Amino acid sequence: MMRLDWLELDNRECNRDWENAIEYSYSEWEKDQSNKTKLIRTLFLYWYVYVEDISPFLSDDQVLSRLKTVLSFGKEYLSDNIDFQIHTEHQDRDGLRVT
């Protein structure tokens, strides 16, 4: 399994700075969409924020829209990547399937 270290994002998450964490991860992923670490970490972070309902600064619709955008991109370009498959199993279980 690949390492998913991302120091700048790790620091924001450790400080529970959710607003900056999700904005930072999404903007960085948009700049480099083929980066597997950024894709998987952004996907997981948006899923976590959505499921835990800890995003008072974005509506559920905004979080879900971005989550589906990242998930859809990953499924299109990384569907055969085992790391992506492993990290997206819980999104599928929570009903966030994107076809």
mmCIF file with all atom_site columns, C-alpha atoms in Angstrom:
data_model
loop_
_atom_site.group_PDB
_atom_site.id
_atom_site.type_symbol
_atom_site.label_atom_id
_atom_site.label_alt_id
_atom_site.label_comp_id
_atom_site.label_asym_id
_atom_site.label_entity_id
_atom_site.label_seq_id
_atom_site.pdbx_PDB_ins_code
_atom_site.Cartn_x
_atom_site.Cartn_y
_atom_site.Cartn_z
_atom_site.occupancy
_atom_site.B_iso_or_equiv
_atom_site.pdbx_formal_charge
_atom_site.auth_seq_id
_atom_site.auth_comp_id
_atom_site.auth_asym_id
_atom_site.auth_atom_id
_atom_site.pdbx_PDB_model_num
ATOM 1  C CA . MET A 1 1  ? 0.000   0.000  0.000   1.00 0.00 ? 1  MET A CA 1
ATOM 2  C CA . MET A 1 2  ? 1.293   3.459  -0.849  1.00 0.00 ? 2  MET A CA 1
ATOM 3  C CA . ARG A 1 3  ? 2.132   6.018  1.799   1.00 0.00 ? 3  ARG A CA 1
ATOM 4  C CA . LEU A 1 4  ? -0.281  8.899  1.957   1.00 0.00 ? 4  LEU A CA 1
ATOM 5  C CA . ASP A 1 5  ? 1.799   11.422 3.883   1.00 0.00 ? 5  ASP A CA 1
ATOM 6  C CA . TRP A 1 6  ? 0.985   15.056 3.146   1.00 0.00 ? 6  TRP A CA 1
ATOM 7  C CA . LEU A 1 7  ? 2.568   17.220 5.833   1.00 0.00 ? 7  LEU A CA 1
ATOM 8  C CA . GLU A 1 8  ? 0.698   20.435 5.060   1.00 0.00 ? 8  GLU A CA 1
ATOM 9  C CA . LEU A 1 9  ? -2.642  18.644 5.235   1.00 0.00 ? 9  LEU A CA 1
ATOM 10 C CA . ASP A 1 10 ? -1.627  16.502 8.216   1.00 0.00 ? 10 ASP A CA 1
ATOM 11 C CA . ASN A 1 11 ? -0.931  19.654 10.232  1.00 0.00 ? 11 ASN A CA 1
ATOM 12 C CA . ARG A 1 12 ? -4.331  21.138 9.442   1.00 0.00 ? 12 ARG A CA 1
ATOM 13 C CA . GLU A 1 13 ? -6.096  17.896 10.331  1.00 0.00 ? 13 GLU A CA 1
ATOM 14 C CA . CYS A 1 14 ? -4.169  17.477 13.591  1.00 0.00 ? 14 CYS A CA 1
ATOM 15 C CA . ASN A 1 15 ? -5.210  20.999 14.577  1.00 0.00 ? 15 ASN A CA 1
ATOM 16 C CA . ARG A 1 16 ? -8.800  20.187 13.601  1.00 0.00 ? 16 ARG A CA 1
ATOM 17 C CA . ASP A 1 17 ? -8.693  23.137 11.224  1.00 0.00 ? 17 ASP A CA 1
ATOM 18 C CA . TRP A 1 18 ? -11.315 21.519 9.017   1.00 0.00 ? 18 TRP A CA 1
ATOM 19 C CA . GLU A 1 19 ? -12.201 24.589 6.975   1.00 0.00 ? 19 GLU A CA 1
ATOM 20 C CA . ASN A 1 20 ? -8.615  25.236 5.903   1.00 0.00 ? 20 ASN A CA 1
ATOM 21 C CA . ALA A 1 21 ? -7.924  21.523 5.511   1.00 0.00 ? 21 ALA A CA 1
ATOM 22 C CA . ILE A 1 22 ? -10.712 20.885 3.037   1.00 0.00 ? 22 ILE A CA 1
ATOM 23 C CA . GLU A 1 23 ? -10.182 24.106 1.099   1.00 0.00 ? 23 GLU A CA 1
ATOM 24 C CA . TYR A 1 24 ? -6.437  23.481 0.930   1.00 0.00 ? 24 TYR A CA 1
ATOM 25 C CA . SER A 1 25 ? -6.736  19.833 -0.100  1.00 0.00 ? 25 SER A CA 1
ATOM 26 C CA . TYR A 1 26 ? -9.313  20.531 -2.794  1.00 0.00 ? 26 TYR A CA 1
ATOM 27 C CA . SER A 1 27 ? -7.411  23.453 -4.304  1.00 0.00 ? 27 SER A CA 1
ATOM 28 C CA . GLU A 1 28 ? -4.157  21.482 -4.284  1.00 0.00 ? 28 GLU A CA 1
ATOM 29 C CA . TRP A 1 29 ? -5.874  18.460 -5.848  1.00 0.00 ? 29 TRP A CA 1
ATOM 30 C CA . GLU A 1 30 ? -7.357  20.676 -8.580  1.00 0.00 ? 30 GLU A CA 1
ATOM 31 C CA . LYS A 1 31 ? -3.830  21.851 -9.458  1.00 0.00 ? 31 LYS A CA 1
ATOM 32 C CA . ASP A 1 32 ? -2.480  18.288 -9.633  1.00 0.00 ? 32 ASP A CA 1
ATOM 33 C CA . GLN A 1 33 ? -5.347  15.879 -10.224 1.00 0.00 ? 33 GLN A CA 1
ATOM 34 C CA . SER A 1 34 ? -3.115  12.988 -11.241 1.00 0.00 ? 34 SER A CA 1
ATOM 35 C CA . ASN A 1 35 ? -1.371  12.971 -7.844  1.00 0.00 ? 35 ASN A CA 1
ATOM 36 C CA . LYS A 1 36 ? -2.703  9.830  -6.148  1.00 0.00 ? 36 LYS A CA 1
ATOM 37 C CA . THR A 1 37 ? -1.903  11.006 -2.630  1.00 0.00 ? 37 THR A CA 1
ATOM 38 C CA . LYS A 1 38 ? -3.746  14.283 -3.118  1.00 0.00 ? 38 LYS A CA 1
ATOM 39 C CA . LEU A 1 39 ? -6.696  12.540 -4.718  1.00 0.00 ? 39 LEU A CA 1
ATOM 40 C CA . ILE A 1 40 ? -7.069  9.861  -2.045  1.00 0.00 ? 40 ILE A CA 1
ATOM 41 C CA . ARG A 1 41 ? -6.455  12.186 0.895   1.00 0.00 ? 41 ARG A CA 1
ATOM 42 C CA . THR A 1 42 ? -8.859  14.832 -0.469  1.00 0.00 ? 42 THR A CA 1
ATOM 43 C CA . LEU A 1 43 ? -11.475 12.174 -1.087  1.00 0.00 ? 43 LEU A CA 1
ATOM 44 C CA . PHE A 1 44 ? -11.132 10.733 2.393   1.00 0.00 ? 44 PHE A CA 1
ATOM 45 C CA . LEU A 1 45 ? -11.136 14.161 4.065   1.00 0.00 ? 45 LEU A CA 1
ATOM 46 C CA . TYR A 1 46 ? -14.324 15.240 2.292   1.00 0.00 ? 46 TYR A CA 1
ATOM 47 C CA . TRP A 1 47 ? -15.951 11.923 3.141   1.00 0.00 ? 47 TRP A CA 1
ATOM 48 C CA . TYR A 1 48 ? -14.948 12.337 6.806   1.00 0.00 ? 48 TYR A CA 1
ATOM 49 C CA . VAL A 1 49 ? -16.184 15.920 7.025   1.00 0.00 ? 49 VAL A CA 1
ATOM 50 C CA . TYR A 1 50 ? -19.456 14.913 5.368   1.00 0.00 ? 50 TYR A CA 1
ATOM 51 C CA . VAL A 1 51 ? -20.104 11.807 7.479   1.00 0.00 ? 51 VAL A CA 1
ATOM 52 C CA . GLU A 1 52 ? -19.098 13.459 10.751  1.00 0.00 ? 52 GLU A CA 1
ATOM 53 C CA . ASP A 1 53 ? -21.071 16.613 9.832   1.00 0.00 ? 53 ASP A CA 1
ATOM 54 C CA . ILE A 1 54 ? -18.243 18.917 10.941  1.00 0.00 ? 54 ILE A CA 1
ATOM 55 C CA . SER A 1 55 ? -18.433 21.505 8.193   1.00 0.00 ? 55 SER A CA 1
ATOM 56 C CA . PRO A 1 56 ? -20.367 24.559 9.394   1.00 0.00 ? 56 PRO A CA 1
ATOM 57 C CA . PHE A 1 57 ? -18.632 26.687 6.738   1.00 0.00 ? 57 PHE A CA 1
ATOM 58 C CA . LEU A 1 58 ? -19.821 24.677 3.714   1.00 0.00 ? 58 LEU A CA 1
ATOM 59 C CA . SER A 1 59 ? -23.284 23.298 3.130   1.00 0.00 ? 59 SER A CA 1
ATOM 60 C CA . ASP A 1 60 ? -23.751 19.541 2.938   1.00 0.00 ? 60 ASP A CA 1
ATOM 61 C CA . ASP A 1 61 ? -24.550 20.004 -0.753  1.00 0.00 ? 61 ASP A CA 1
ATOM 62 C CA . GLN A 1 62 ? -21.209 21.748 -1.369  1.00 0.00 ? 62 GLN A CA 1
ATOM 63 C CA . VAL A 1 63 ? -19.247 19.092 0.498   1.00 0.00 ? 63 VAL A CA 1
ATOM 64 C CA . LEU A 1 64 ? -21.124 16.281 -1.243  1.00 0.00 ? 64 LEU A CA 1
ATOM 65 C CA . SER A 1 65 ? -20.668 17.906 -4.649  1.00 0.00 ? 65 SER A CA 1
ATOM 66 C CA . ARG A 1 66 ? -16.906 18.158 -4.202  1.00 0.00 ? 66 ARG A CA 1
ATOM 67 C CA . LEU A 1 67 ? -16.742 14.666 -2.769  1.00 0.00 ? 67 LEU A CA 1
ATOM 68 C CA . LYS A 1 68 ? -18.545 13.274 -5.800  1.00 0.00 ? 68 LYS A CA 1
ATOM 69 C CA . THR A 1 69 ? -16.304 15.280 -8.148  1.00 0.00 ? 69 THR A CA 1
ATOM 70 C CA . VAL A 1 70 ? -13.140 13.792 -6.654  1.00 0.00 ? 70 VAL A CA 1
ATOM 71 C CA . LEU A 1 71 ? -14.645 10.300 -6.421  1.00 0.00 ? 71 LEU A CA 1
ATOM 72 C CA . SER A 1 72 ? -15.851 10.408 -10.013 1.00 0.00 ? 72 SER A CA 1
ATOM 73 C CA . PHE A 1 73 ? -12.440 11.515 -11.244 1.00 0.00 ? 73 PHE A CA 1
ATOM 74 C CA . GLY A 1 74 ? -10.743 8.758  -9.261  1.00 0.00 ? 74 GLY A CA 1
ATOM 75 C CA . LYS A 1 75 ? -13.105 6.103  -10.540 1.00 0.00 ? 75 LYS A CA 1
ATOM 76 C CA . GLU A 1 76 ? -12.490 7.202  -14.111 1.00 0.00 ? 76 GLU A CA 1
ATOM 77 C CA . TYR A 1 77 ? -8.704  7.400  -13.914 1.00 0.00 ? 77 TYR A CA 1
ATOM 78 C CA . LEU A 1 78 ? -7.736  5.069  -11.058 1.00 0.00 ? 78 LEU A CA 1
ATOM 79 C CA . SER A 1 79 ? -10.336 2.322  -11.168 1.00 0.00 ? 79 SER A CA 1
ATOM 80 C CA . ASP A 1 80 ? -7.635  -0.342 -11.523 1.00 0.00 ? 80 ASP A CA 1
ATOM 81 C CA . ASN A 1 81 ? -5.400  1.104  -8.791  1.00 0.00 ? 81 ASN A CA 1
ATOM 82 C CA . ILE A 1 82 ? -5.513  -1.053 -5.632  1.00 0.00 ? 82 ILE A CA 1
ATOM 83 C CA . ASP A 1 83 ? -4.739  1.884  -3.318  1.00 0.00 ? 83 ASP A CA 1
ATOM 84 C CA . PHE A 1 84 ? -7.678  3.823  -4.713  1.00 0.00 ? 84 PHE A CA 1
ATOM 85 C CA . GLN A 1 85 ? -9.965  0.792  -4.448  1.00 0.00 ? 85 GLN A CA 1
ATOM 86 C CA . ILE A 1 86 ? -9.021  0.185  -0.807  1.00 0.00 ? 86 ILE A CA 1
ATOM 87 C CA . HIS A 1 87 ? -9.545  3.811  0.184   1.00 0.00 ? 87 HIS A CA 1
ATOM 88 C CA . THR A 1 88 ? -12.915 4.125  -1.548  1.00 0.00 ? 88 THR A CA 1
ATOM 89 C CA . GLU A 1 89 ? -14.587 1.041  -0.095  1.00 0.00 ? 89 GLU A CA 1
ATOM 90 C CA . HIS A 1 90 ? -16.152 3.033  2.759   1.00 0.00 ? 90 HIS A CA 1
ATOM 91 C CA . GLN A 1 91 ? -17.505 5.713  0.413   1.00 0.00 ? 91 GLN A CA 1
ATOM 92 C CA . ASP A 1 92 ? -19.378 3.031  -1.509  1.00 0.00 ? 92 ASP A CA 1
ATOM 93 C CA . ARG A 1 93 ? -20.716 1.495  1.713   1.00 0.00 ? 93 ARG A CA 1
ATOM 94 C CA . ASP A 1 94 ? -22.078 4.911  2.730   1.00 0.00 ? 94 ASP A CA 1
ATOM 95 C CA . GLY A 1 95 ? -24.075 5.244  -0.460  1.00 0.00 ? 95 GLY A CA 1
ATOM 96 C CA . LEU A 1 96 ? -21.832 7.679  -2.296  1.00 0.00 ? 96 LEU A CA 1
ATOM 97 C CA . ARG A 1 97 ? -21.549 5.594  -5.426  1.00 0.00 ? 97 ARG A CA 1
ATOM 98 C CA . VAL A 1 98 ? -20.709 7.558  -8.509  1.00 0.00 ? 98 VAL A CA 1
ATOM 99 C CA . THR A 1 99 ? -21.263 5.934  -11.874 1.00 0.00 ? 99 THR A CA 1
#
